[in-house]
Short mmCIF file of C-alpha atoms in Angstrom, two decimals:
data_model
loop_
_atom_site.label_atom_id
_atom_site.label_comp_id
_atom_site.label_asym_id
_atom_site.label_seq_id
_atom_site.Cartn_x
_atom_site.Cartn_y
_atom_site.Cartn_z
CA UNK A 1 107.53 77.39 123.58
CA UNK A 2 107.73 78.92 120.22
CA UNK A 3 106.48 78.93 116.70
CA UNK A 4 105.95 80.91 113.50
CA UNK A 5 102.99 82.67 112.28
CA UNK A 6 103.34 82.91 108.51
CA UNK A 7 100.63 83.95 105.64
CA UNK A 8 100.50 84.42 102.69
CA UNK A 9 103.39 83.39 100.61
CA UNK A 10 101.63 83.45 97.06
CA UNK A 11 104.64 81.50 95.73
CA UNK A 12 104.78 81.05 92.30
CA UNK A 13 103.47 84.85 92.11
CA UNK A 14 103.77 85.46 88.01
CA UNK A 15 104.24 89.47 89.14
CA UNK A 16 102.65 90.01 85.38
CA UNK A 17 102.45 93.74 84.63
CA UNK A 18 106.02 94.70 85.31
CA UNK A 19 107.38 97.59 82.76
CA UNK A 20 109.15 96.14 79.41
CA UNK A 21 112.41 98.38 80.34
CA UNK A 22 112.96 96.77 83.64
CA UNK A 23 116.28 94.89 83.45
CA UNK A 24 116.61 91.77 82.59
CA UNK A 25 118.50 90.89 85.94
CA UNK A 26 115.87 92.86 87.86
CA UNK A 27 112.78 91.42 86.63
CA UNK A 28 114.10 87.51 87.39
CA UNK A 29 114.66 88.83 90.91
CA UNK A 30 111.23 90.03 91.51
CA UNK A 31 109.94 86.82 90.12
CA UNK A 32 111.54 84.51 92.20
CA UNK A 33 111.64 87.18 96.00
CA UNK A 34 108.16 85.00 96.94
CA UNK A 35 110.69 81.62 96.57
CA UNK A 36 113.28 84.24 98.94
CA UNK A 37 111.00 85.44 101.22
CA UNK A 38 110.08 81.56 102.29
CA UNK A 39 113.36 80.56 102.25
CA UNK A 40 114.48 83.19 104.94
CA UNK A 41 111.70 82.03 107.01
CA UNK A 42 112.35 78.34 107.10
CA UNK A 43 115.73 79.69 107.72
CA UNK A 44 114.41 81.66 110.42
CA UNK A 45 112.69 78.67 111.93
CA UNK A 46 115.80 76.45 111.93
CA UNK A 47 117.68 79.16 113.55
CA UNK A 48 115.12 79.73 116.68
CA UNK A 49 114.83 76.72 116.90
CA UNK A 50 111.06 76.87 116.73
CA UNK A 51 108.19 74.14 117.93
CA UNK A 52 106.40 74.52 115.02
CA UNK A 53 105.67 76.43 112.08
CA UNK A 54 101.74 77.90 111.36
CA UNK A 55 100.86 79.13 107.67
CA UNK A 56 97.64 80.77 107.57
CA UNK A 57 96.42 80.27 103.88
CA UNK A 58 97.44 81.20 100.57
CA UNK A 59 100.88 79.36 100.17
CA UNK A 60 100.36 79.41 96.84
CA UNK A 61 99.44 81.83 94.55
CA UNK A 62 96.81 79.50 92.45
CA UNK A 63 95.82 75.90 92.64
CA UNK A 64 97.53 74.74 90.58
CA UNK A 65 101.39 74.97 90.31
CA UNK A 66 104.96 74.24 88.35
CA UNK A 67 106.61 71.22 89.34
CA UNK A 68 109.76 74.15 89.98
CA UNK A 69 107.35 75.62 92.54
CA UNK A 70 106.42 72.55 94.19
CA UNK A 71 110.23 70.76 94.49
CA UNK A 72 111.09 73.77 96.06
CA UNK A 73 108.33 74.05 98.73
CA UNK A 74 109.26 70.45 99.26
CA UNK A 75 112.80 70.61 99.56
CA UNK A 76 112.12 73.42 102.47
CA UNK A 77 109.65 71.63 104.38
CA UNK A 78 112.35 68.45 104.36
CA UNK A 79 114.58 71.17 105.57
CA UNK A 80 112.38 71.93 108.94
CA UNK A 81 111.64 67.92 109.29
CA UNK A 82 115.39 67.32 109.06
CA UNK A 83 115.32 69.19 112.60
CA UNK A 84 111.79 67.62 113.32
CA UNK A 85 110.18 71.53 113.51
CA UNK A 86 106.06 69.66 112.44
CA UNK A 87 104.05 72.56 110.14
CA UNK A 88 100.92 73.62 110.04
CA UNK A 89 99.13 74.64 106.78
CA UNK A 90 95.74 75.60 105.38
CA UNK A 91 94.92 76.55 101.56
CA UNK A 92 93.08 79.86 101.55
CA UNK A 93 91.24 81.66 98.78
CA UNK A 94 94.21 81.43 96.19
CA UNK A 95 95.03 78.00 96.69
CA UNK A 96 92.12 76.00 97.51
CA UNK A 97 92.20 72.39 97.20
CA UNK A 98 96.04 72.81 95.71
CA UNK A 99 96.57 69.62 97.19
CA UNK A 100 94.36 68.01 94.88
CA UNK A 101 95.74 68.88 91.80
CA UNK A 102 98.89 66.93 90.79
CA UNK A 103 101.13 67.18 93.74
CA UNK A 104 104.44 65.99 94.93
CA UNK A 105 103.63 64.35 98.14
CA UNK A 106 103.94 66.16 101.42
CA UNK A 107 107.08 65.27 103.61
CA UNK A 108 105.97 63.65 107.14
CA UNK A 109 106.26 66.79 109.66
CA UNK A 110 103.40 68.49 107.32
CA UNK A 111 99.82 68.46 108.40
CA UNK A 112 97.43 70.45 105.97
CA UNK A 113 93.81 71.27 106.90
CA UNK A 114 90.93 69.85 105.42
CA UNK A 115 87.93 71.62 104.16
CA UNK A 116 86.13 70.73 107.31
CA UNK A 117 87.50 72.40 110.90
CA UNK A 118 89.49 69.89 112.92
CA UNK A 119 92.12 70.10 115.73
CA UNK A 120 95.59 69.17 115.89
CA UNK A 121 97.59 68.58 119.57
CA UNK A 122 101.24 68.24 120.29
CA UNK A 123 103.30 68.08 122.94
CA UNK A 124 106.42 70.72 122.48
CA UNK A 125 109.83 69.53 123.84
CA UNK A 126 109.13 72.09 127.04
CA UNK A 127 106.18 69.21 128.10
CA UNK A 128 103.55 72.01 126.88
CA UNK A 129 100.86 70.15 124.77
CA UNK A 130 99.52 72.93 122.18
CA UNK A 131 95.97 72.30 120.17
CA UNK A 132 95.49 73.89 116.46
CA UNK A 133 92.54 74.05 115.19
CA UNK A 134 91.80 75.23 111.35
CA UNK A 135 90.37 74.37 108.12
CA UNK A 136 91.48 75.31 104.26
CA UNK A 137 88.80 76.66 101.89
CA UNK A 138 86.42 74.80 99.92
CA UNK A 139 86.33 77.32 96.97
CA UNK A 140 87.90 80.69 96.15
CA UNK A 141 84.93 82.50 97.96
CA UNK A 142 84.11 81.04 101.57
CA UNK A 143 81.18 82.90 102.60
CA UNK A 144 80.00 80.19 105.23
CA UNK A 145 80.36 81.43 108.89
CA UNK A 146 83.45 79.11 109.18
CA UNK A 147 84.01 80.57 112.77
CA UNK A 148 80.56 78.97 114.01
CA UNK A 149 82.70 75.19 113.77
CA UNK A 150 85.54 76.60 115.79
CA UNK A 151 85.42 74.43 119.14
CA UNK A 152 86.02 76.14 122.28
CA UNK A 153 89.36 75.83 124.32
CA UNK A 154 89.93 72.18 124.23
CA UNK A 155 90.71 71.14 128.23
CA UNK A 156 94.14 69.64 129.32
CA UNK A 157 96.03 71.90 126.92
CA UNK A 158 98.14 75.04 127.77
CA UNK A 159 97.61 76.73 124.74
CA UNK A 160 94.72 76.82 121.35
CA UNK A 161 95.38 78.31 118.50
CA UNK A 162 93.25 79.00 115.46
CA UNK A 163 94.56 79.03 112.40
CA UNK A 164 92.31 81.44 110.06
CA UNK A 165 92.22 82.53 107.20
CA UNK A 166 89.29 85.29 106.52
CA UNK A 167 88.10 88.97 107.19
CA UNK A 168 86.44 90.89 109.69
CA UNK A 169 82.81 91.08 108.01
CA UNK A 170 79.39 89.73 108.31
CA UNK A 171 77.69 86.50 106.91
CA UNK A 172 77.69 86.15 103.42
CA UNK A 173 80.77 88.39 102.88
CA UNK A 174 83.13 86.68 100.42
CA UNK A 175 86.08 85.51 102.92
CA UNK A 176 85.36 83.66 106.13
CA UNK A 177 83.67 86.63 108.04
CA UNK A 178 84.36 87.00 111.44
CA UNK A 179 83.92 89.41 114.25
CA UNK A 180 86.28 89.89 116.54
CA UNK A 181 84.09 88.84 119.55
CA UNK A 182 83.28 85.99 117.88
CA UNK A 183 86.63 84.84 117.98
CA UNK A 184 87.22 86.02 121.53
CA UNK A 185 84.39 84.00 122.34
CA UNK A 186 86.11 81.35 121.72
CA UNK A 187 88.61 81.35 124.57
CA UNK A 188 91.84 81.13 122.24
CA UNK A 189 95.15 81.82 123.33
CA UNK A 190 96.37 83.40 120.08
CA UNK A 191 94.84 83.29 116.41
CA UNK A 192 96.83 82.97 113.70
CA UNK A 193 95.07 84.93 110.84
CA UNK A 194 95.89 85.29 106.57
CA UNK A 195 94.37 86.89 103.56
CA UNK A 196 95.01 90.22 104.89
CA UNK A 197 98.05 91.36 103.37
CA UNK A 198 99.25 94.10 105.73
CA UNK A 199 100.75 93.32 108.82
CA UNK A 200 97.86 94.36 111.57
CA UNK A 201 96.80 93.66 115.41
CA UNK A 202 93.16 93.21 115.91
CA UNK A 203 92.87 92.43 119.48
CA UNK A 204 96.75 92.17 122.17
CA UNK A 205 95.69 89.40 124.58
CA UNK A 206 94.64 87.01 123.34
CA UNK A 207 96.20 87.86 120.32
CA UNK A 208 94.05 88.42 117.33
CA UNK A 209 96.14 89.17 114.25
CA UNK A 210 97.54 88.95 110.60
CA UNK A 211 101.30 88.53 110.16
CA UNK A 212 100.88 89.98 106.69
CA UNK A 213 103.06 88.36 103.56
CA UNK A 214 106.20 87.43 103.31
CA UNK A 215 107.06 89.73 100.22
CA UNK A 216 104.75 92.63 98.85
CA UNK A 217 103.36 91.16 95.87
CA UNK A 218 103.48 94.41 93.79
CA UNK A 219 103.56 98.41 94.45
CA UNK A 220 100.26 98.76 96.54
CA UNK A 221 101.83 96.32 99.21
CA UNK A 222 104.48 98.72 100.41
CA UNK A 223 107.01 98.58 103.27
CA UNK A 224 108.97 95.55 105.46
CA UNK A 225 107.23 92.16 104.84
CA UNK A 226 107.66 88.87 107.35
CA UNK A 227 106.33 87.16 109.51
CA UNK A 228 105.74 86.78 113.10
CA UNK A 229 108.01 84.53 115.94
CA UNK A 230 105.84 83.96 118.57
CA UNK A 231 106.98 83.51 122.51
CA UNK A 232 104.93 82.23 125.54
CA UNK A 233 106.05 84.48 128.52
CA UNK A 234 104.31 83.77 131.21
CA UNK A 235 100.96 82.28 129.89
CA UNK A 236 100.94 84.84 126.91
CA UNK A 237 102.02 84.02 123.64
CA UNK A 238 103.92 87.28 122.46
CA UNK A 239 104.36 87.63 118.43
CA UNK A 240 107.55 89.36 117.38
CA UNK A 241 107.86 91.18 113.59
CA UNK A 242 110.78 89.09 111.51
CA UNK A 243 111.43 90.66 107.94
CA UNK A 244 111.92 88.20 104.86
CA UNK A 245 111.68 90.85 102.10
CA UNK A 246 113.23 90.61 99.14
CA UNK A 247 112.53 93.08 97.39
CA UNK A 248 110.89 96.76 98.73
CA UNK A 249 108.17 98.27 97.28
CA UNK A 250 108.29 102.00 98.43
CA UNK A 251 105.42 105.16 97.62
CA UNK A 252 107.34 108.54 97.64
CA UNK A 253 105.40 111.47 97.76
CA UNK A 254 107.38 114.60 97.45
CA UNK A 255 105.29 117.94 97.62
CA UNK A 256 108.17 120.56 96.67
CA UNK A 257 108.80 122.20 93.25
CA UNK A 258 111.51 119.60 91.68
CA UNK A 259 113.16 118.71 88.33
CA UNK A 260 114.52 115.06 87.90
CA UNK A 261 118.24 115.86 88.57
CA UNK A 262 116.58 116.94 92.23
CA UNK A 263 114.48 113.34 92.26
CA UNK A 264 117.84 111.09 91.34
CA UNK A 265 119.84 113.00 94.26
CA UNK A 266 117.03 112.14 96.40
CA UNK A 267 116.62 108.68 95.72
CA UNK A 268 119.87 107.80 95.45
CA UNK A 269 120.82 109.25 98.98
CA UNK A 270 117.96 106.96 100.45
CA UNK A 271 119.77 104.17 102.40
CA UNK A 272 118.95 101.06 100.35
CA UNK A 273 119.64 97.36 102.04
CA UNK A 274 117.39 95.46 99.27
CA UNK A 275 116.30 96.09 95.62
CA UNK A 276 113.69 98.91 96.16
CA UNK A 277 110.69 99.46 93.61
CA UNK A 278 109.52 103.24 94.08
CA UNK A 279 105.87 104.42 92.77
CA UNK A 280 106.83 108.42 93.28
CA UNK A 281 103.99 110.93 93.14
CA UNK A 282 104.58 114.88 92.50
CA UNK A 283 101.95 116.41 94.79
CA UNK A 284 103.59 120.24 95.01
CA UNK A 285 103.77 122.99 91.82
CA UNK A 286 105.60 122.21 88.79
CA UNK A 287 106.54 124.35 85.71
CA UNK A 288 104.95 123.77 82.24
CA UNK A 289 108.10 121.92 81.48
CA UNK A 290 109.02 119.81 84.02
CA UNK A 291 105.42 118.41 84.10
CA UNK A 292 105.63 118.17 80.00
CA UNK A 293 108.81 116.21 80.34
CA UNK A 294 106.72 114.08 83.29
CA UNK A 295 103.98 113.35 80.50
CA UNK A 296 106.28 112.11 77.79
CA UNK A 297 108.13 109.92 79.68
CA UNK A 298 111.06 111.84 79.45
CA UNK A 299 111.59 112.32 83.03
CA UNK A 300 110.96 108.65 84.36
CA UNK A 301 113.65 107.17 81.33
CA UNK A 302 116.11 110.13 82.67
CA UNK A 303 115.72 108.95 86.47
CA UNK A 304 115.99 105.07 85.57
CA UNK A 305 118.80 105.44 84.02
CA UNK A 306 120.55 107.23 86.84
CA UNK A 307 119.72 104.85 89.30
CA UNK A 308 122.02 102.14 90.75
CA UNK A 309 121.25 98.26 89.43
CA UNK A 310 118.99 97.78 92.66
CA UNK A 311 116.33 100.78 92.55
CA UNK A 312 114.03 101.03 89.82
CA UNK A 313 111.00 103.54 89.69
CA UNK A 314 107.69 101.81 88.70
CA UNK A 315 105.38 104.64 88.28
CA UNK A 316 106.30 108.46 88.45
CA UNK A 317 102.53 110.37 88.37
CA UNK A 318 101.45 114.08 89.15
CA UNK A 319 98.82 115.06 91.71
CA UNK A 320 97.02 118.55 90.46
CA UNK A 321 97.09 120.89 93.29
CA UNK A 322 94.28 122.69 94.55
CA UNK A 323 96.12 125.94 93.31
CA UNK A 324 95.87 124.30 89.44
CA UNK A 325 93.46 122.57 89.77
CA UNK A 326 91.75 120.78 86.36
CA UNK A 327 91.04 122.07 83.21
CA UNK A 328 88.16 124.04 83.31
CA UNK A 329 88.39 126.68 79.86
CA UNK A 330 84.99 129.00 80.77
CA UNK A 331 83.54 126.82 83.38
CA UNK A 332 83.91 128.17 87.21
CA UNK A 333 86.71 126.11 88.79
CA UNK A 334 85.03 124.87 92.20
CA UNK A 335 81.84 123.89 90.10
CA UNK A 336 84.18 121.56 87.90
CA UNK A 337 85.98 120.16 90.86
CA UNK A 338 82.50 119.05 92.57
CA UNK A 339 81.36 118.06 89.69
CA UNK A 340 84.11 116.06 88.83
CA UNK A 341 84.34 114.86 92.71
CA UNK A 342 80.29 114.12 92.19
CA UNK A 343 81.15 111.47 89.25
CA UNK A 344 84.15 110.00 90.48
CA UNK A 345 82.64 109.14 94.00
CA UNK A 346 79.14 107.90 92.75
CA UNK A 347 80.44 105.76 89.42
CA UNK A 348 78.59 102.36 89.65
CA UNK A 349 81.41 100.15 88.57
CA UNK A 350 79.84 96.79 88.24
CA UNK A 351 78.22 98.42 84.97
CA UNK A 352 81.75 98.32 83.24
CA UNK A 353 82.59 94.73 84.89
CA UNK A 354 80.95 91.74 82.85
CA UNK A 355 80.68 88.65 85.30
CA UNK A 356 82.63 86.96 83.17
CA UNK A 357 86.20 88.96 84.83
CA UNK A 358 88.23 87.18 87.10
CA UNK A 359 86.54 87.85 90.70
CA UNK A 360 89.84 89.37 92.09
CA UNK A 361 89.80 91.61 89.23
CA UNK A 362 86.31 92.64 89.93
CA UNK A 363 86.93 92.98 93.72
CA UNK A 364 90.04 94.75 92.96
CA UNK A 365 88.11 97.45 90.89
CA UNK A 366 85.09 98.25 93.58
CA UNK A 367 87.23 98.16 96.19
CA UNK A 368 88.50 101.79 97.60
CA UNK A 369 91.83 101.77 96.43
CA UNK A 370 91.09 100.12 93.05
CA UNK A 371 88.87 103.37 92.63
CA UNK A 372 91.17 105.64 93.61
CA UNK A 373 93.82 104.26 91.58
CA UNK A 374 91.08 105.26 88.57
CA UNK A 375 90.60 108.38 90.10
CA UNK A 376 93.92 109.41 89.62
CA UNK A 377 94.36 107.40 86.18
CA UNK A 378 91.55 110.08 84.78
CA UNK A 379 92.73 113.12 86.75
CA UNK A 380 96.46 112.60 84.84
CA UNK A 381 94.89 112.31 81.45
CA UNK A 382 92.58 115.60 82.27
CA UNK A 383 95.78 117.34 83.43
CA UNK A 384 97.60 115.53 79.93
CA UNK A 385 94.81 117.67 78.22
CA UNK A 386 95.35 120.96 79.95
CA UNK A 387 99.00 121.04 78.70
#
């Protein structure tokens, strides 16, 4: 037996934020890599010659969708039922209840969740009979203990699966807290879990684990994106890493003295196979002119236009080094840096966030890496003031 474990998708992605400059030619690439990244893992499918195909939540990027979107989600399930490969879908937090907007009809070999947990069984063309069990979300936040409805291991089947979509967490947590012993608990022979975004194991056998997206979704989501094509050897069901990336969203950090004629030899030595987005950080010490020309832009114009049609640098930033350090005029250095640590650490964001923002804006901006990426925002316009 065999089947896919996708998450994730977020077609229809608007990738809104991208820099003005970015090529024309460029920029309609990265809005359509989500459409890509699906097709190469229907493509995929057809090509194993899967069972079936699982996809763990968030197909969509919103509930709603362009008829564009939509034909072409269709014409690529017709594509799997052509070779009668059945899939398996559940909405998640981004597209809950995208079904019941206005929506082309669902080809026969699709089976979406409903809001409530049910099971699905088949019986693969090996004589294996295989039971799914999942459920799609009611409303962007799901903070019911969904896993509490989960039956245990049906009987007469050789494998369950769960198809969740959620976070490790407790009750009332936003997104279908589980623990992982809860799911254990269970009996399963393999859960198929979305919303997380980065390709993780949680538990080997059984396996408990997210597949990750099909295609980073902007410069935070680095590195190879896919999707998992899972094998039953010998009572196990063993996942197996497939890439569908589009387009590569890559962090450099480079901690040596450097000037941008060094930064455009180094990137353009990098072996590239895809259109790669770099976010490059100068972490080591830099003279008053090279970071001057960093500040103006001059340096990040100089480097994009150096670059070959498929590399394009998103963000180019400067880390202060503990030898610099901030600006501090008369004040002793290490008492500015703790203070500065002091205030950074303890700011109570959800004074600045009216409950009228998006919630993914507001989750976005108290979670760790939405304060860090603050952090650094105000430790580049300290160092700005230094120069």
């Amino acid at each position: 037996m065999k089947f896919i474990h996708a998450a994730d998708s977020h077609l229809g992605n608007p990738f809104r934020g991208l820099d003005r400059d970015i090529p024309t030619s460029l920029k309609q690439f990265v809005q359509t890599s989500t459409l890509q990244a699906f097709e190469k893992m229907i493509t995929g499918a057809l090509t194993a010659k899967v069972d079936f195909v699982l996809i763990a939540g968030d197909l969509y990027s919103a509930t709603e969708n362009s008829p564009k979107v939509q034909v072409f989600v269709h014409q690529q399930f017709e594509r799997l039922q052509t070779a009668n490969i059945p899939v398996f879908l559940s909405f998640g937090n981004h597209d809950f209840e995208a079904d019941q907007h206005a929506h082309l009809p669902w080809p026969e070999n699709v089976h979406v969740f409903s809001q409530n947990v049910t099971t699905q069984e088949l019986t693969v063309p090996s004589g294996e009979r295989v039971a799914i069990t999942g459920f799609s979300y009611q409303t962007p936040r799901q903070v019911q203990a969904v896993i509490a409805d989960f039956p245990t291991r049906h009987a007469g089947v050789d494998y369950q699966i769960g198809l969740y979509h959620g976070a490790v967490g407790k009750d009332g947590d936003p997104y279908a807290p589980f623990t992982i012993q809860g799911l254990l608990a269970k009996h399963y022979d393999y859960w198929a879990l979305g919303h997380i975004h980065v390709r993780q194991t949680l538990h080997e056998q059984p396996f408990i684990g997210y597949s990750g997206n099909l295609q980073g979704l902007n410069r935070k989501e680095t590195g190879d994106k896919g999707y998992y094509l899972v094998t039953a050897d010998q009572g196990r069901l063993q996942p197996v890493f497939q890439s569908t990336t589009a387009i590569l969203w890559e962090e450099v950090v480079i901690a040596d003295p450097v000037t941008e004629v060094d930064l455009i030899a180094r990137l353009t030595a990098l072996p590239v196979q895809t259109p790669v987005f770099y976010t490059i950080k100068l972490t080591g010490q830099l003279t008053k002119e090279v970071k001057a020309r960093c500040l103006n832009g001059v340096m990040l114009a100089q480097i994009r236009a150096a670059l070959p049609e498929n590399q394009w640098v998103v963000k180019l930033t400067m880390a202060p080094s503990a030898a610099e350090g901030l600006p501090a005029d008369q004040v002793d250095q290490k008492f500015w840096q703790a203070a500065l640590d002091h205030v950074l650490t303890n700011v109570d964001m959800t004074a600045y966030l009216s409950t009228q923002v998006p919630h993914f804006i507001r989750d976005y901006y108290l979670s760790a890496e939405g304060k860090q990426a603050l952090r650094e925002k105000m430790q580049q316009r300290l160092l700005a003031r230094k120069e």
